[in-house]
Amino acid sequence: MDRRIYGGSAVTVLFLFLLISSSTASALSKNPNPSSGSGQINSNSVLVALLDSRYTELSELVEKALLLETLEDAVGRHNITIFAPRNEALERDLDPGFKRFLLEPGNLKSLQTLLMFHIIPNRVGSDQWPSEDSGRVKHHTLGNDHVHLSKTKVDGKKMVDSAEIIRPDDLTRPDGLIHGIERLLIPRAVQEDFNRRRSLQSISAVLPEGAPEVDPRTNRLKKKPAPVPAGSPPALPIQSAMAPGPSLAPAPAPGPGGKHHHFDGEAQVKDFIHTLLHYGGYNEMADILVNLTSLATEMGRLVSEGYVLTVLAPNDEAMAKLTTDQLSEPGAPEQIVYYHIIPEYQTEESMYNSVRRFGKVKFDTLRFPHKVAAKEADGSVKFGDGERSAYLFDPDIYTDGRISVQGIDGVLFPDVEEIVESVKKPVKKVVVQPRRGKLLEVACRMLGAFGKDTYLSKCR
C-alpha cells in the first residue's frame, strides 16, 4: 500500500477500460443485440467506480490479489454490493503483522478470500436493509461464505457482521453499489490461517548443546573457556573458520565476544571495493568479488569475526590474459581469488622488509594448503616464479588496519607440487632378557662351582 493518491491508480483504470472495450467488442461480434443478456460492463460500472474512488487502499488490494478479471466476470453476470473499508482502517487500525501476512506472495489465496468476503452477488441498498425487528439476514458472498446484515435497536445503525455502515450508498451504479464501512471484515478461515502461521513462527528452535566433556587426566568435567575480550583475535585459525566448499562462510562462533561483532567488516569491504573502482585499473577484480562470486560478502563476515586480510589484486591488464579454460571450471574464479588473499595484515613496507631480511618468504593463502612465495627483485617484491610471477605494482591501494590491498601486475597460480612418498624404515625388534636379582646370581655361581647349575631353570 505504497500509493496514497486520491482517485486510485490511473494505470489500472486505463487497463480496465481497455479490458472492457475488448470484452464488449468480442461480445458484440458474437451477439449484435447487447440487451439480450450478455451482461458486459462499461465505463459506468461499479468496478470502475471502486478503482476511481476514495477507497484507494481497497482498490490496491484488489490489484495485488489479481481479482480484476474475476470481479469483471461477476459484474457482467449480476449486480453486486461492495462493502469498502475506509482507508484508515487498512492503514492504521489493522494489525501490522496481519497486514504483512496478507501481502506475502505465499498467502495470495487468503488475500483473495478476504476481499471476496466484502462482496455479495446481489444489490442491497440502504432502503433494502433489514429492520430492527427482522433480526440478522444472511447473504452469501462471492467467496462461498456469508455475512449478516442487521440494524441495531438502540440507535438504528446499519451493520454488516460487526462493522458499522458509515457511508450507506456511497457510490451507486447501474450494476451495483458501494457501502463504506468502518473496518475490515475478516472471515474465519483467514483468521485461522493467520493464527496458525503466527503460532508456528512463535515456536523457537532449541539450540543444540553437545554432551559434557570429561578431562581424561582428572576424570572431571572440563571447564568452559573464559569469555574472549572484545576486539581480541579469533580463537580459531582462519582455515578452521572457513566452511568447506567454494565460499568463505565462517564457523558459527569463532569471533571475538560471541555473536556481537566488534568490526564492521561489510562496510570495510565495501570501502576497499569502492577504492579499487576509483583508483582505476582494477575493475575486473572488483567485478569478480561482487558480481561473479559472493566473496565480498564472505570477506566481510570474516573481517567482522576479527580476521585480517591482505588482498593481492591483479590489475585489469593481467586479468585480461586469463583464458576461457582457466575460468570455465566450476569454482575457478573463487579458487583464483583465494590464492590472492593472505590471512595476515601486510603492507608494502612490511613485505619488502621481510624479503630483504629473509630472502624468500612464503605467505599462507586462503587456498589452503597452497602458499604464495615472495622475494626481492629489482627493488620491489616479486611473487611467484617464472612465467606465473607478478611484481608489486601499486602498493598500499587500501589500508585500514584490517584489510590491506596491494596491486600486482599478474595473476598468480600455485605450483604443481610433487607428492614424495616417505620410505618407512624397518624397525628391529630388540629382545630384552629379564634381569636376575643379585641373590639369584650368587646362588647360580655357587651351584655352577659344583656343576649343579642346571637344577635351577633361572640359571640356564
mmCIF file of N, CA, C and O in Angstrom, residues 322-382:
data_model
loop_
_atom_site.group_PDB
_atom_site.id
_atom_site.type_symbol
_atom_site.label_atom_id
_atom_site.label_comp_id
_atom_site.label_asym_id
_atom_site.label_seq_id
_atom_site.Cartn_x
_atom_site.Cartn_y
_atom_site.Cartn_z
ATOM 1 N N LEU A 322 43.728 -13.942 -18.791
ATOM 2 C CA LEU A 322 43.173 -15.232 -18.395
ATOM 3 C C LEU A 322 42.416 -15.852 -19.553
ATOM 4 O O LEU A 322 41.664 -15.176 -20.260
ATOM 5 N N THR A 323 42.590 -17.140 -19.749
ATOM 6 C CA THR A 323 41.924 -17.852 -20.841
ATOM 7 C C THR A 323 40.560 -18.371 -20.388
ATOM 8 O O THR A 323 40.237 -18.408 -19.197
ATOM 9 N N THR A 324 39.786 -18.797 -21.359
ATOM 10 C CA THR A 324 38.459 -19.337 -21.057
ATOM 11 C C THR A 324 38.563 -20.630 -20.263
ATOM 12 O O THR A 324 37.738 -20.895 -19.373
ATOM 13 N N ASP A 325 39.571 -21.448 -20.568
ATOM 14 C CA ASP A 325 39.728 -22.708 -19.839
ATOM 15 C C ASP A 325 40.041 -22.473 -18.366
ATOM 16 O O ASP A 325 39.616 -23.246 -17.505
ATOM 17 N N GLN A 326 40.756 -21.401 -18.080
ATOM 18 C CA GLN A 326 41.099 -21.125 -16.685
ATOM 19 C C GLN A 326 39.903 -20.641 -15.871
ATOM 20 O O GLN A 326 39.916 -20.739 -14.651
ATOM 21 N N LEU A 327 38.880 -20.125 -16.539
ATOM 22 C CA LEU A 327 37.716 -19.600 -15.833
ATOM 23 C C LEU A 327 36.472 -20.453 -15.973
ATOM 24 O O LEU A 327 35.466 -20.181 -15.319
ATOM 25 N N SER A 328 36.500 -21.471 -16.859
ATOM 26 C CA SER A 328 35.283 -22.231 -17.152
ATOM 27 C C SER A 328 35.002 -23.326 -16.129
ATOM 28 O O SER A 328 33.854 -23.758 -16.007
ATOM 29 N N GLU A 329 36.006 -23.790 -15.419
ATOM 30 C CA GLU A 329 35.776 -24.861 -14.456
ATOM 31 C C GLU A 329 34.942 -24.357 -13.277
ATOM 32 O O GLU A 329 35.042 -23.187 -12.892
ATOM 33 N N PRO A 330 34.100 -25.215 -12.701
ATOM 34 C CA PRO A 330 33.282 -24.777 -11.555
ATOM 35 C C PRO A 330 34.156 -24.339 -10.380
ATOM 36 O O PRO A 330 35.082 -25.029 -9.974
ATOM 37 N N GLY A 331 33.876 -23.158 -9.860
ATOM 38 C CA GLY A 331 34.623 -22.636 -8.728
ATOM 39 C C GLY A 331 35.974 -22.057 -9.076
ATOM 40 O O GLY A 331 36.745 -21.712 -8.174
ATOM 41 N N ALA A 332 36.289 -21.931 -10.388
ATOM 42 C CA ALA A 332 37.611 -21.413 -10.779
ATOM 43 C C ALA A 332 37.817 -19.962 -10.348
ATOM 44 O O ALA A 332 38.882 -19.630 -9.821
ATOM 45 N N PRO A 333 36.839 -19.047 -10.546
ATOM 46 C CA PRO A 333 37.084 -17.666 -10.076
ATOM 47 C C PRO A 333 37.336 -17.596 -8.579
ATOM 48 O O PRO A 333 38.203 -16.843 -8.128
ATOM 49 N N GLU A 334 36.597 -18.393 -7.798
ATOM 50 C CA GLU A 334 36.808 -18.371 -6.352
ATOM 51 C C GLU A 334 38.202 -18.858 -5.992
ATOM 52 O O GLU A 334 38.892 -18.250 -5.157
ATOM 53 N N GLN A 335 38.648 -19.956 -6.630
ATOM 54 C CA GLN A 335 39.960 -20.505 -6.312
ATOM 55 C C GLN A 335 41.079 -19.546 -6.698
ATOM 56 O O GLN A 335 42.097 -19.445 -6.001
ATOM 57 N N ILE A 336 40.898 -18.817 -7.805
ATOM 58 C CA ILE A 336 41.911 -17.839 -8.205
ATOM 59 C C ILE A 336 42.008 -16.729 -7.164
ATOM 60 O O ILE A 336 43.103 -16.314 -6.765
ATOM 61 N N VAL A 337 40.854 -16.236 -6.717
ATOM 62 C CA VAL A 337 40.867 -15.147 -5.741
ATOM 63 C C VAL A 337 41.397 -15.643 -4.399
ATOM 64 O O VAL A 337 42.124 -14.917 -3.698
ATOM 65 N N TYR A 338 41.057 -16.871 -4.003
ATOM 66 C CA TYR A 338 41.556 -17.422 -2.733
ATOM 67 C C TYR A 338 43.086 -17.377 -2.677
ATOM 68 O O TYR A 338 43.666 -17.083 -1.632
ATOM 69 N N TYR A 339 43.714 -17.690 -3.818
ATOM 70 C CA TYR A 339 45.177 -17.728 -3.837
ATOM 71 C C TYR A 339 45.777 -16.330 -3.737
ATOM 72 O O TYR A 339 46.977 -16.189 -3.502
ATOM 73 N N HIS A 340 44.963 -15.298 -3.931
ATOM 74 C CA HIS A 340 45.438 -13.918 -3.857
ATOM 75 C C HIS A 340 45.071 -13.248 -2.533
ATOM 76 O O HIS A 340 45.242 -12.032 -2.394
ATOM 77 N N ILE A 341 44.564 -14.003 -1.571
ATOM 78 C CA ILE A 341 44.205 -13.438 -0.268
ATOM 79 C C ILE A 341 45.088 -14.071 0.796
ATOM 80 O O ILE A 341 45.113 -15.292 0.962
ATOM 81 N N ILE A 342 45.821 -13.247 1.518
ATOM 82 C CA ILE A 342 46.721 -13.687 2.581
ATOM 83 C C ILE A 342 46.057 -13.395 3.922
ATOM 84 O O ILE A 342 45.638 -12.258 4.162
ATOM 85 N N PRO A 343 45.921 -14.393 4.789
ATOM 86 C CA PRO A 343 45.267 -14.151 6.089
ATOM 87 C C PRO A 343 46.183 -13.460 7.088
ATOM 88 O O PRO A 343 46.297 -13.870 8.238
ATOM 89 N N GLU A 344 46.851 -12.431 6.662
ATOM 90 C CA GLU A 344 47.696 -11.596 7.506
ATOM 91 C C GLU A 344 47.498 -10.145 7.069
ATOM 92 O O GLU A 344 46.995 -9.886 5.970
ATOM 93 N N TYR A 345 47.895 -9.238 7.925
ATOM 94 C CA TYR A 345 47.864 -7.827 7.538
ATOM 95 C C TYR A 345 49.273 -7.407 7.148
ATOM 96 O O TYR A 345 50.156 -7.277 7.988
ATOM 97 N N GLN A 346 49.481 -7.244 5.844
ATOM 98 C CA GLN A 346 50.788 -6.892 5.305
ATOM 99 C C GLN A 346 50.661 -5.611 4.484
ATOM 100 O O GLN A 346 49.701 -5.441 3.723
ATOM 101 N N THR A 347 51.636 -4.741 4.643
ATOM 102 C CA THR A 347 51.743 -3.556 3.803
ATOM 103 C C THR A 347 52.940 -3.703 2.879
ATOM 104 O O THR A 347 53.711 -4.673 2.974
ATOM 105 N N GLU A 348 53.104 -2.736 1.999
ATOM 106 C CA GLU A 348 54.252 -2.791 1.096
ATOM 107 C C GLU A 348 55.561 -2.740 1.868
ATOM 108 O O GLU A 348 56.517 -3.456 1.564
ATOM 109 N N GLU A 349 55.615 -1.956 2.922
ATOM 110 C CA GLU A 349 56.836 -1.831 3.724
ATOM 111 C C GLU A 349 57.144 -3.115 4.472
ATOM 112 O O GLU A 349 58.299 -3.573 4.495
ATOM 113 N N SER A 350 56.116 -3.722 5.082
ATOM 114 C CA SER A 350 56.360 -4.943 5.858
ATOM 115 C C SER A 350 56.787 -6.098 4.962
ATOM 116 O O SER A 350 57.682 -6.871 5.316
ATOM 117 N N MET A 351 56.181 -6.230 3.778
ATOM 118 C CA MET A 351 56.576 -7.316 2.872
ATOM 119 C C MET A 351 57.983 -7.088 2.321
ATOM 120 O O MET A 351 58.766 -8.033 2.195
ATOM 121 N N TYR A 352 58.288 -5.849 1.990
ATOM 122 C CA TYR A 352 59.619 -5.582 1.448
ATOM 123 C C TYR A 352 60.705 -5.816 2.499
ATOM 124 O O TYR A 352 61.778 -6.364 2.213
ATOM 125 N N ASN A 353 60.424 -5.413 3.739
ATOM 126 C CA ASN A 353 61.395 -5.665 4.808
ATOM 127 C C ASN A 353 61.582 -7.155 5.050
ATOM 128 O O ASN A 353 62.696 -7.619 5.353
ATOM 129 N N SER A 354 60.504 -7.934 4.916
ATOM 130 C CA SER A 354 60.606 -9.394 5.122
ATOM 131 C C SER A 354 61.482 -10.039 4.064
ATOM 132 O O SER A 354 62.367 -10.855 4.374
ATOM 133 N N VAL A 355 61.242 -9.697 2.793
ATOM 134 C CA VAL A 355 62.036 -10.330 1.738
ATOM 135 C C VAL A 355 63.470 -9.814 1.741
ATOM 136 O O VAL A 355 64.404 -10.540 1.344
ATOM 137 N N ARG A 356 63.718 -8.582 2.201
ATOM 138 C CA ARG A 356 65.080 -8.081 2.307
ATOM 139 C C ARG A 356 65.843 -8.810 3.405
ATOM 140 O O ARG A 356 67.045 -9.078 3.284
ATOM 141 N N ARG A 357 65.162 -9.163 4.464
ATOM 142 C CA ARG A 357 65.841 -9.780 5.604
ATOM 143 C C ARG A 357 65.996 -11.278 5.431
ATOM 144 O O ARG A 357 67.048 -11.837 5.746
ATOM 145 N N PHE A 358 64.930 -11.951 4.952
ATOM 146 C CA PHE A 358 64.958 -13.422 4.897
ATOM 147 C C PHE A 358 65.157 -13.961 3.485
ATOM 148 O O PHE A 358 65.226 -15.178 3.312
ATOM 149 N N GLY A 359 65.222 -13.111 2.476
ATOM 150 C CA GLY A 359 65.445 -13.584 1.121
ATOM 151 C C GLY A 359 64.165 -14.017 0.440
ATOM 152 O O GLY A 359 63.622 -13.307 -0.392
ATOM 153 N N LYS A 360 63.646 -15.176 0.796
ATOM 154 C CA LYS A 360 62.423 -15.700 0.205
ATOM 155 C C LYS A 360 61.446 -16.037 1.328
ATOM 156 O O LYS A 360 61.798 -16.748 2.266
ATOM 157 N N VAL A 361 60.244 -15.529 1.210
ATOM 158 C CA VAL A 361 59.220 -15.704 2.241
ATOM 159 C C VAL A 361 57.994 -16.334 1.592
ATOM 160 O O VAL A 361 57.617 -15.960 0.474
ATOM 161 N N LYS A 362 57.400 -17.283 2.296
ATOM 162 C CA LYS A 362 56.163 -17.902 1.825
ATOM 163 C C LYS A 362 55.015 -17.482 2.741
ATOM 164 O O LYS A 362 55.086 -17.667 3.951
ATOM 165 N N PHE A 363 53.974 -16.926 2.126
ATOM 166 C CA PHE A 363 52.799 -16.475 2.864
ATOM 167 C C PHE A 363 51.668 -17.488 2.687
ATOM 168 O O PHE A 363 51.450 -18.007 1.576
ATOM 169 N N ASP A 364 50.955 -17.761 3.776
ATOM 170 C CA ASP A 364 49.764 -18.600 3.686
ATOM 171 C C ASP A 364 48.687 -17.886 2.872
ATOM 172 O O ASP A 364 48.599 -16.658 2.850
ATOM 173 N N THR A 365 47.830 -18.655 2.208
ATOM 174 C CA THR A 365 46.707 -18.113 1.454
ATOM 175 C C THR A 365 45.426 -18.808 1.899
ATOM 176 O O THR A 365 45.463 -19.816 2.623
ATOM 177 N N LEU A 366 44.301 -18.270 1.457
ATOM 178 C CA LEU A 366 43.019 -18.912 1.749
ATOM 179 C C LEU A 366 42.792 -20.150 0.900
ATOM 180 O O LEU A 366 41.837 -20.885 1.135
ATOM 181 N N ARG A 367 43.646 -20.364 -0.096
ATOM 182 C CA ARG A 367 43.582 -21.612 -0.863
ATOM 183 C C ARG A 367 44.493 -22.616 -0.177
ATOM 184 O O ARG A 367 45.559 -22.982 -0.648
ATOM 185 N N PHE A 368 44.051 -23.056 0.966
ATOM 186 C CA PHE A 368 44.844 -23.945 1.806
ATOM 187 C C PHE A 368 45.016 -25.301 1.116
ATOM 188 O O PHE A 368 44.076 -25.818 0.511
ATOM 189 N N PRO A 369 46.216 -25.916 1.120
ATOM 190 C CA PRO A 369 47.439 -25.543 1.842
ATOM 191 C C PRO A 369 48.456 -24.794 0.981
ATOM 192 O O PRO A 369 49.622 -24.746 1.345
ATOM 193 N N HIS A 370 48.033 -24.254 -0.160
ATOM 194 C CA HIS A 370 48.986 -23.600 -1.050
ATOM 195 C C HIS A 370 49.456 -22.288 -0.437
ATOM 196 O O HIS A 370 48.704 -21.569 0.216
ATOM 197 N N LYS A 371 50.741 -21.989 -0.708
ATOM 198 C CA LYS A 371 51.336 -20.747 -0.224
ATOM 199 C C LYS A 371 51.880 -19.974 -1.403
ATOM 200 O O LYS A 371 52.248 -20.552 -2.435
ATOM 201 N N VAL A 372 51.939 -18.658 -1.258
ATOM 202 C CA VAL A 372 52.498 -17.809 -2.300
ATOM 203 C C VAL A 372 53.878 -17.342 -1.835
ATOM 204 O O VAL A 372 54.053 -16.880 -0.710
ATOM 205 N N ALA A 373 54.877 -17.530 -2.723
ATOM 206 C CA ALA A 373 56.263 -17.195 -2.401
ATOM 207 C C ALA A 373 56.562 -15.763 -2.840
ATOM 208 O O ALA A 373 56.086 -15.296 -3.883
ATOM 209 N N ALA A 374 57.339 -15.072 -2.038
ATOM 210 C CA ALA A 374 57.720 -13.684 -2.332
ATOM 211 C C ALA A 374 59.213 -13.526 -2.120
ATOM 212 O O ALA A 374 59.794 -14.139 -1.217
ATOM 213 N N LYS A 375 59.851 -12.703 -2.965
ATOM 214 C CA LYS A 375 61.274 -12.418 -2.842
ATOM 215 C C LYS A 375 61.546 -11.029 -3.396
ATOM 216 O O LYS A 375 60.692 -10.417 -4.060
ATOM 217 N N GLU A 376 62.748 -10.536 -3.117
ATOM 218 C CA GLU A 376 63.113 -9.202 -3.595
ATOM 219 C C GLU A 376 63.628 -9.296 -5.021
ATOM 220 O O GLU A 376 64.408 -10.200 -5.370
ATOM 221 N N ALA A 377 63.159 -8.368 -5.852
ATOM 222 C CA ALA A 377 63.618 -8.326 -7.236
ATOM 223 C C ALA A 377 63.463 -6.908 -7.755
ATOM 224 O O ALA A 377 62.367 -6.328 -7.690
ATOM 225 N N ASP A 378 64.566 -6.339 -8.244
ATOM 226 C CA ASP A 378 64.566 -5.007 -8.856
ATOM 227 C C ASP A 378 64.033 -3.953 -7.896
ATOM 228 O O ASP A 378 63.286 -3.035 -8.299
ATOM 229 N N GLY A 379 64.380 -4.062 -6.631
ATOM 230 C CA GLY A 379 63.961 -3.068 -5.660
ATOM 231 C C GLY A 379 62.496 -3.142 -5.290
ATOM 232 O O GLY A 379 61.968 -2.188 -4.693
ATOM 233 N N SER A 380 61.834 -4.248 -5.611
ATOM 234 C CA SER A 380 60.420 -4.407 -5.285
ATOM 235 C C SER A 380 60.195 -5.822 -4.786
ATOM 236 O O SER A 380 61.144 -6.586 -4.566
ATOM 237 N N VAL A 381 58.936 -6.183 -4.587
ATOM 238 C CA VAL A 381 58.581 -7.525 -4.133
ATOM 239 C C VAL A 381 58.026 -8.283 -5.318
ATOM 240 O O VAL A 381 57.112 -7.804 -6.017
ATOM 241 N N LYS A 382 58.567 -9.478 -5.538
ATOM 242 C CA LYS A 382 58.126 -10.331 -6.640
ATOM 243 C C LYS A 382 57.471 -11.571 -6.060
ATOM 244 O O LYS A 382 58.029 -12.245 -5.202
#
